Coordinates of C-alpha atoms in Angstrom, one line a residue:
M44 CA -12.3 -22.9 -47.0
E45 CA -9.5 -20.4 -47.5
A46 CA -11.6 -18.2 -49.7
E47 CA -14.4 -18.3 -47.2
L48 CA -12.1 -17.2 -44.4
K49 CA -10.7 -14.3 -46.4
H50 CA -14.1 -12.9 -47.2
R51 CA -15.8 -13.7 -43.9
H52 CA -17.5 -10.5 -42.7
V53 CA -17.5 -9.9 -39.0
G54 CA -18.3 -6.2 -38.6
K55 CA -19.9 -3.2 -40.2
T56 CA -18.9 0.4 -40.9
N57 CA -21.7 2.7 -42.0
G58 CA -23.8 -0.3 -42.8
A59 CA -21.1 -2.0 -44.9
P60 CA -19.5 -5.2 -43.8
V61 CA -15.8 -5.1 -42.8
P62 CA -13.5 -8.0 -43.5
A63 CA -12.1 -9.7 -40.3
A64 CA -8.6 -8.8 -41.3
Q65 CA -9.4 -5.1 -41.1
M66 CA -11.2 -5.3 -37.7
P67 CA -9.3 -3.2 -35.1
T68 CA -7.6 -5.1 -32.3
K69 CA -8.1 -4.2 -28.6
E70 CA -4.7 -2.5 -28.6
D71 CA -5.7 -0.5 -31.7
V72 CA -8.8 0.8 -29.9
L73 CA -6.8 1.7 -26.8
T74 CA -4.1 3.5 -28.8
E75 CA -6.7 5.5 -30.8
V76 CA -8.4 6.7 -27.6
H77 CA -5.4 6.8 -25.3
P78 CA -1.9 7.0 -26.7
H79 CA 0.4 4.4 -25.1
P80 CA 2.3 5.9 -22.1
S81 CA 5.6 4.6 -23.6
G82 CA 4.9 5.8 -27.1
E83 CA 4.9 3.8 -30.3
I84 CA 6.2 0.3 -30.7
K85 CA 10.0 0.5 -30.7
H86 CA 10.7 -2.7 -32.6
S87 CA 9.6 -4.3 -35.9
R88 CA 7.9 -7.7 -35.9
Y89 CA 11.2 -9.5 -36.8
V90 CA 13.1 -7.8 -34.0
Q91 CA 10.2 -8.7 -31.6
W92 CA 10.6 -12.3 -32.6
F93 CA 14.3 -12.1 -32.0
R94 CA 13.8 -10.5 -28.6
G95 CA 11.2 -13.2 -27.7
V96 CA 13.4 -16.1 -28.8
T97 CA 16.5 -14.7 -26.9
L98 CA 14.4 -14.0 -23.8
V99 CA 12.9 -17.4 -23.8
L100 CA 16.3 -19.0 -24.3
F101 CA 17.8 -17.0 -21.5
L102 CA 15.0 -17.6 -19.1
G103 CA 14.6 -21.2 -20.0
L104 CA 18.3 -22.1 -19.7
S105 CA 18.6 -20.1 -16.5
C106 CA 15.6 -21.9 -14.9
V107 CA 16.9 -25.3 -16.0
A108 CA 20.3 -24.6 -14.5
I109 CA 18.8 -23.3 -11.2
F110 CA 16.4 -26.3 -11.0
L111 CA 19.3 -28.7 -11.5
T112 CA 21.1 -26.9 -8.7
Q113 CA 18.0 -27.4 -6.5
L114 CA 17.9 -31.1 -7.3
I115 CA 21.5 -31.5 -6.4
G116 CA 21.0 -29.8 -3.1
S117 CA 17.6 -31.5 -2.3
P118 CA 19.1 -34.4 -0.3
L119 CA 20.3 -31.8 2.3
Y120 CA 16.7 -31.9 3.6
L121 CA 17.3 -35.4 5.0
Y122 CA 20.6 -34.4 6.4
D123 CA 20.2 -30.9 7.8
Q124 CA 17.0 -28.9 7.2
D125 CA 18.6 -25.6 8.2
M126 CA 21.3 -26.1 5.6
F127 CA 18.7 -27.1 3.1
Y128 CA 16.7 -23.9 3.5
A129 CA 19.9 -21.8 3.4
Y130 CA 20.9 -23.6 0.2
M131 CA 17.5 -23.0 -1.4
A132 CA 17.7 -19.3 -0.4
L133 CA 20.8 -19.1 -2.6
T134 CA 19.0 -20.6 -5.5
K135 CA 16.2 -18.1 -5.0
Q136 CA 18.7 -15.3 -5.1
S137 CA 19.8 -16.6 -8.5
F138 CA 16.3 -16.6 -9.8
A139 CA 15.8 -13.1 -8.6
L140 CA 18.9 -12.0 -10.4
V141 CA 17.7 -13.6 -13.6
T142 CA 14.4 -11.7 -13.4
M143 CA 16.2 -8.4 -12.8
S144 CA 18.6 -9.1 -15.6
I145 CA 15.7 -9.7 -18.0
T146 CA 14.1 -6.4 -16.9
Q147 CA 17.4 -4.6 -17.2
W148 CA 18.1 -5.9 -20.7
W149 CA 14.6 -6.3 -22.3
G150 CA 12.4 -3.9 -20.3
P151 CA 14.3 -1.2 -18.4
T152 CA 12.3 1.2 -16.4
V153 CA 12.7 3.8 -13.7
V154 CA 11.6 3.4 -10.1
R155 CA 10.6 6.4 -8.0
I156 CA 10.4 5.9 -4.3
S157 CA 8.7 8.0 -1.5
G158 CA 7.1 7.3 1.8
D159 CA 5.7 8.7 5.1
T160 CA 7.5 9.3 8.4
S161 CA 7.0 5.7 9.5
V162 CA 9.8 4.6 7.1
A163 CA 12.1 7.5 7.9
G164 CA 15.7 6.5 8.0
Q165 CA 15.1 3.2 6.1
I166 CA 15.3 4.4 2.4
H167 CA 18.4 6.3 1.4
L168 CA 21.0 7.0 -1.2
T169 CA 24.5 5.6 -0.6
K170 CA 27.6 7.7 -1.2
D171 CA 28.3 5.9 -4.5
G172 CA 24.8 6.8 -5.8
R173 CA 22.8 3.6 -5.2
V174 CA 19.5 3.4 -3.5
E175 CA 19.4 1.2 -0.4
F176 CA 16.6 0.0 1.9
S177 CA 17.1 -1.0 5.5
F178 CA 13.9 -2.8 6.2
P179 CA 13.9 -5.5 8.9
E180 CA 14.7 -9.1 8.1
R181 CA 11.2 -10.3 9.1
I182 CA 8.2 -8.4 7.8
V183 CA 4.8 -9.0 6.2
L184 CA 4.7 -6.9 3.0
V185 CA 1.3 -5.9 1.5
A186 CA 0.6 -4.1 -1.7
N187 CA -2.1 -3.2 -4.2
H188 CA -2.0 -5.3 -7.4
Q189 CA -1.9 -3.3 -10.6
I190 CA -0.2 -5.6 -13.1
Y191 CA 1.0 -9.2 -13.1
T192 CA 4.7 -8.2 -12.8
D193 CA 4.2 -6.1 -9.6
W194 CA 6.0 -8.9 -7.7
L195 CA 9.1 -8.5 -9.9
Y196 CA 9.6 -4.9 -8.9
L197 CA 8.9 -5.6 -5.3
W198 CA 11.4 -8.5 -5.3
W199 CA 14.0 -5.9 -6.5
V200 CA 13.4 -4.0 -3.2
G201 CA 14.6 -7.2 -1.4
Y202 CA 17.7 -7.1 -3.6
A203 CA 18.4 -3.5 -2.8
N204 CA 17.8 -4.0 1.0
S205 CA 20.7 -4.2 3.4
P206 CA 21.1 -7.0 4.3
Q207 CA 20.0 -8.3 0.9
M208 CA 16.7 -10.2 1.2
H209 CA 16.0 -11.4 -2.3
G210 CA 16.7 -15.0 -1.2
Y211 CA 14.1 -14.8 1.6
I212 CA 11.0 -13.5 -0.1
Y213 CA 7.9 -15.8 0.1
I214 CA 5.0 -15.2 -2.3
I215 CA 1.4 -16.5 -2.2
L216 CA 0.4 -17.7 -5.7
K217 CA -2.5 -19.3 -7.3
E218 CA -2.3 -23.1 -7.3
S219 CA -2.2 -23.6 -11.1
L220 CA 1.2 -22.0 -11.3
K221 CA 2.9 -24.9 -9.5
H222 CA 2.1 -27.2 -12.5
I223 CA 4.3 -25.2 -14.9
P224 CA 7.2 -27.5 -15.8
I225 CA 10.5 -26.7 -14.0
L226 CA 9.4 -23.2 -13.0
G227 CA 6.6 -24.5 -10.9
H228 CA 8.7 -27.1 -9.3
G229 CA 11.4 -24.5 -8.6
M230 CA 8.9 -22.3 -6.8
M231 CA 7.9 -25.2 -4.6
F232 CA 11.6 -25.5 -3.6
Y233 CA 11.5 -21.8 -2.8
G234 CA 8.8 -22.4 -0.2
F235 CA 6.2 -20.3 -2.1
I236 CA 2.7 -20.8 -0.9
F237 CA 0.1 -22.0 -3.5
M238 CA -3.6 -21.3 -2.9
S239 CA -6.7 -22.7 -4.4
R240 CA -8.8 -19.7 -3.1
K241 CA -10.9 -22.1 -1.1
M242 CA -10.2 -21.4 2.5
A243 CA -11.2 -24.8 3.7
V244 CA -8.5 -26.3 1.4
D245 CA -6.0 -23.5 1.8
Q246 CA -5.9 -23.0 5.5
P247 CA -4.2 -26.2 6.5
R248 CA -1.4 -25.8 3.9
L249 CA -1.1 -22.1 4.7
A250 CA -0.8 -23.0 8.4
H251 CA 1.9 -25.6 7.6
R252 CA 4.0 -23.2 5.6
L253 CA 3.7 -20.4 8.1
Q254 CA 4.8 -22.8 10.9
K255 CA 7.9 -23.4 8.8
L256 CA 8.5 -19.6 8.5
K257 CA 8.3 -19.0 12.3
Q258 CA 10.3 -22.1 13.3
E259 CA 13.1 -21.4 15.8
H260 CA 16.6 -22.5 15.0
T261 CA 19.6 -23.0 17.2
A262 CA 22.9 -21.4 16.5
P263 CA 26.3 -23.1 17.3
D264 CA 26.5 -21.1 20.5
G265 CA 23.1 -22.4 21.6
S266 CA 21.2 -19.1 21.0
K267 CA 17.8 -19.2 19.3
Y268 CA 17.1 -17.3 16.0
L269 CA 14.5 -17.1 13.3
N270 CA 15.3 -17.2 9.6
P271 CA 14.8 -14.0 7.6
M272 CA 11.4 -13.7 5.9
W273 CA 9.6 -11.2 3.7
L274 CA 6.0 -12.5 3.2
L275 CA 4.4 -10.8 0.2
L276 CA 0.6 -10.5 0.2
F277 CA -1.8 -9.0 -2.3
P278 CA -5.0 -8.7 -0.3
E279 CA -7.0 -7.7 -3.4
G280 CA -6.5 -11.3 -4.7
T281 CA -6.1 -10.2 -8.3
T282 CA -5.0 -7.4 -10.6
V283 CA -7.1 -4.3 -11.3
T284 CA -8.7 -5.1 -14.6
K285 CA -12.2 -4.5 -16.1
N286 CA -13.3 -7.9 -14.7
G287 CA -11.7 -7.2 -11.3
R288 CA -13.3 -3.8 -11.1
S289 CA -16.7 -5.3 -11.9
K290 CA -16.3 -7.9 -9.1
S291 CA -15.2 -5.2 -6.7
A292 CA -18.3 -3.1 -7.6
K293 CA -20.6 -6.1 -7.0
W294 CA -19.0 -6.9 -3.7
S295 CA -19.3 -3.2 -2.8
E296 CA -23.0 -3.2 -3.6
K297 CA -23.6 -6.5 -1.7
T298 CA -21.8 -5.3 1.5
G299 CA -22.6 -1.6 1.4
Y300 CA -19.0 -0.6 1.5
K301 CA -17.7 2.3 -0.7
D302 CA -16.1 1.0 -3.9
P303 CA -12.7 2.6 -4.4
E304 CA -11.9 3.9 -7.9
H305 CA -8.2 3.0 -8.3
V306 CA -7.9 -0.2 -6.2
L307 CA -10.1 -3.2 -5.4
L308 CA -11.8 -3.8 -2.1
P309 CA -9.3 -6.1 -0.2
R310 CA -10.3 -9.5 1.2
S311 CA -9.1 -9.7 4.7
T312 CA -9.5 -13.4 5.6
G313 CA -6.1 -14.6 4.3
T314 CA -4.2 -11.6 5.5
L315 CA -5.7 -11.9 9.0
F316 CA -4.8 -15.6 9.1
C317 CA -1.2 -14.9 8.2
L318 CA -0.8 -12.1 10.7
R319 CA -2.3 -14.1 13.5
E320 CA 0.0 -17.1 12.8
L321 CA 3.1 -14.9 12.6
K322 CA 2.3 -12.6 15.5
G323 CA 5.2 -12.7 17.9
T324 CA 7.7 -13.4 15.2
V325 CA 7.1 -10.3 13.1
D326 CA 7.0 -6.7 14.4
Y327 CA 5.9 -4.8 11.4
V328 CA 3.6 -4.8 8.3
Y329 CA 5.1 -2.8 5.5
D330 CA 2.7 -1.4 2.9
C331 CA 3.6 -0.4 -0.6
T332 CA 1.2 1.6 -2.9
V333 CA 2.3 0.9 -6.5
A334 CA 1.4 3.1 -9.4
Y335 CA 2.6 3.0 -13.1
E336 CA 3.1 6.2 -15.0
G337 CA 0.8 7.2 -17.8
I338 CA -2.2 5.0 -17.2
P339 CA -5.3 7.1 -18.1
R340 CA -8.1 7.5 -15.6
G341 CA -10.5 4.6 -15.9
Q342 CA -8.0 2.4 -17.8
Y343 CA -6.0 -0.6 -16.5
G344 CA -2.3 -1.2 -16.3
E345 CA -2.6 -4.7 -17.7
D346 CA -3.9 -3.3 -21.0
Y347 CA -0.8 -1.2 -21.5
F348 CA 2.1 -3.1 -19.7
G349 CA 1.6 -6.8 -20.6
L350 CA 4.5 -9.1 -21.0
A351 CA 4.7 -8.7 -24.8
T352 CA 4.4 -4.9 -24.6
T353 CA 7.1 -4.6 -22.0
Y354 CA 9.6 -7.1 -23.1
L355 CA 9.1 -7.5 -26.8
Q356 CA 7.8 -4.2 -28.2
G357 CA 10.2 -2.1 -26.1
R358 CA 7.4 -0.3 -24.2
P359 CA 7.9 -0.9 -20.5
P360 CA 6.4 1.4 -17.9
P361 CA 8.0 4.9 -18.1
S362 CA 8.3 4.7 -14.3
V363 CA 7.2 2.4 -11.4
N364 CA 6.2 4.5 -8.4
F365 CA 6.3 3.2 -4.8
Y366 CA 4.9 4.9 -1.7
W367 CA 5.9 3.1 1.6
R368 CA 4.2 3.0 5.0
R369 CA 4.5 0.6 7.9
W370 CA 2.4 -0.4 11.0
R371 CA 3.3 -2.2 14.2
V372 CA 1.6 -5.6 14.3
D373 CA 0.8 -5.0 18.0
D374 CA -1.2 -1.9 16.9
I375 CA -3.3 -3.9 14.4
P376 CA -6.7 -5.3 15.6
L377 CA -6.1 -9.0 15.1
E378 CA -8.4 -10.4 17.8
D379 CA -11.7 -9.5 16.0
A380 CA -12.1 -10.4 12.4
A381 CA -14.7 -7.7 11.7
E382 CA -12.5 -5.0 13.3
F383 CA -9.5 -6.2 11.2
D384 CA -11.6 -6.2 8.1
E385 CA -12.6 -2.6 8.8
W386 CA -8.9 -1.6 9.6
L387 CA -7.6 -3.2 6.3
R388 CA -10.4 -1.6 4.2
A389 CA -9.5 1.8 5.7
R390 CA -5.9 1.4 4.7
W391 CA -7.1 0.6 1.1
Y392 CA -9.2 3.7 1.0
E393 CA -6.0 5.6 2.0
K394 CA -4.3 3.9 -0.9
D395 CA -7.1 5.0 -3.2
A396 CA -6.6 8.6 -2.1
L397 CA -2.9 8.2 -2.8
M398 CA -3.6 6.8 -6.2
E399 CA -5.9 9.7 -7.0
G400 CA -3.2 12.2 -5.9
Y401 CA -0.8 10.4 -8.1
L402 CA -3.1 10.5 -11.1
Q403 CA -3.6 14.3 -10.7
T404 CA 0.1 15.2 -10.1
G405 CA 2.2 12.3 -11.5
R406 CA 3.9 11.9 -8.1
F407 CA 3.2 10.5 -4.7
P408 CA 3.4 12.9 -1.8
V409 CA 6.7 13.7 -0.1
L410 CA 7.5 14.6 3.5
P411 CA 6.8 18.3 4.4
M412 CA 10.1 20.2 4.5
T413 CA 9.9 20.9 8.2
L414 CA 9.6 17.2 9.0
A415 CA 12.2 16.4 6.2
R416 CA 14.8 18.6 7.9
K417 CA 14.2 16.9 11.2
A418 CA 14.5 13.5 9.6
M419 CA 17.7 14.5 7.7
S420 CA 19.4 15.4 11.0
K421 CA 19.2 11.6 11.7
Q422 CA 19.7 10.3 8.2
P423 CA 21.4 13.0 6.1
F424 CA 20.8 11.4 2.6
L425 CA 17.3 10.0 3.2
W426 CA 14.8 12.6 2.2
G427 CA 16.6 13.9 -0.9
L428 CA 15.7 10.4 -2.3
L429 CA 12.1 10.6 -1.1
I430 CA 11.7 14.0 -2.9
A431 CA 13.2 12.9 -6.2
A432 CA 14.4 9.3 -6.4
R433 CA 15.0 7.8 -9.8
V434 CA 16.2 4.2 -9.8
S435 CA 16.9 2.7 -13.2
F436 CA 16.9 -1.0 -13.9
V437 CA 19.4 -0.2 -16.6
E438 CA 22.0 0.3 -13.7
V439 CA 20.9 -2.6 -11.5
K440 CA 23.9 -4.7 -11.1
E441 CA 25.7 -5.0 -7.8
G442 CA 22.9 -3.0 -6.1
A443 CA 20.4 -0.6 -7.6
S444 CA 21.7 2.7 -8.8
A445 CA 19.7 5.9 -8.3

């Protein structure tokens, strides 16, 4: 059997069979056509094993410790639910710090930030050189979905926000993730929302979770308040991959809508449901267009910045690029589903144009200088950041340094 495997022929070169062991891998083909944006593999196989083992140990032990902390605090639900949710928010902060530490130590990258006039005065450099956001405590956050770890970099924004929001982020995930031992159970404690992608099944559980997120609480002085909340949505439903692009193209052909080149056509049903449920408790939808440096035209981020590539091989994205916009919920057409679908699709075509501009120039647009000067009169250290912000995870400790 061993001899048969060694001599099994699975390909041909100029008509001659090529042994399986010599067949190029997917990464070899990509590297030959498009050099990796982060260069050659930085670590040998043995160093990669060491990095993998230490990463798994750090993540595993951290998750176990956090989960045990959650179990200890779980009886609070029967005693005082407000205290229970505040306690779980602290454990969520701990997990966010773990993910940021992993990125800082195993896959450091640079984050570049820009935005339009709608976020003027909300992203700035502090006097000690850190970047700080001042987004509201209750928002719906939507973004395009380039790679599986988009959520990690967006979670960091909550950490860099003032007040810090990394304990109050809620993410909608596919249902299978909740079955991961310890990690899945921990995410259920966090109040993350798991979806089966069948709206008949998902709508009741989604409505239940959203009711929790807009529940009023009573302060000791008798005043009413809502808990902080950042609800993160990826309307595309999946990452931009060859398979995702194919599905988007088929949907485009079926519906007659233009198929964007750099993003997928968004599905509006879930986003519309969330906004309708939360209307009156959320004033703004914040939109982040995410791009990763060095991905060639027609290629996909997942092929270059997978978990092994980023955290084991030492080839994280050279930079993660954010472009921020926001819209008032009251200005979004939520009453008519068809009109909302058209509105959301138009925003995604704008994203596609932003991505095209990024591909051509390597940067998202910045505010015109005339408007920048006007904005700077209100927020003196804002637009210098928007013109040339460089936020390194290497320096992310007590706040993100720029």
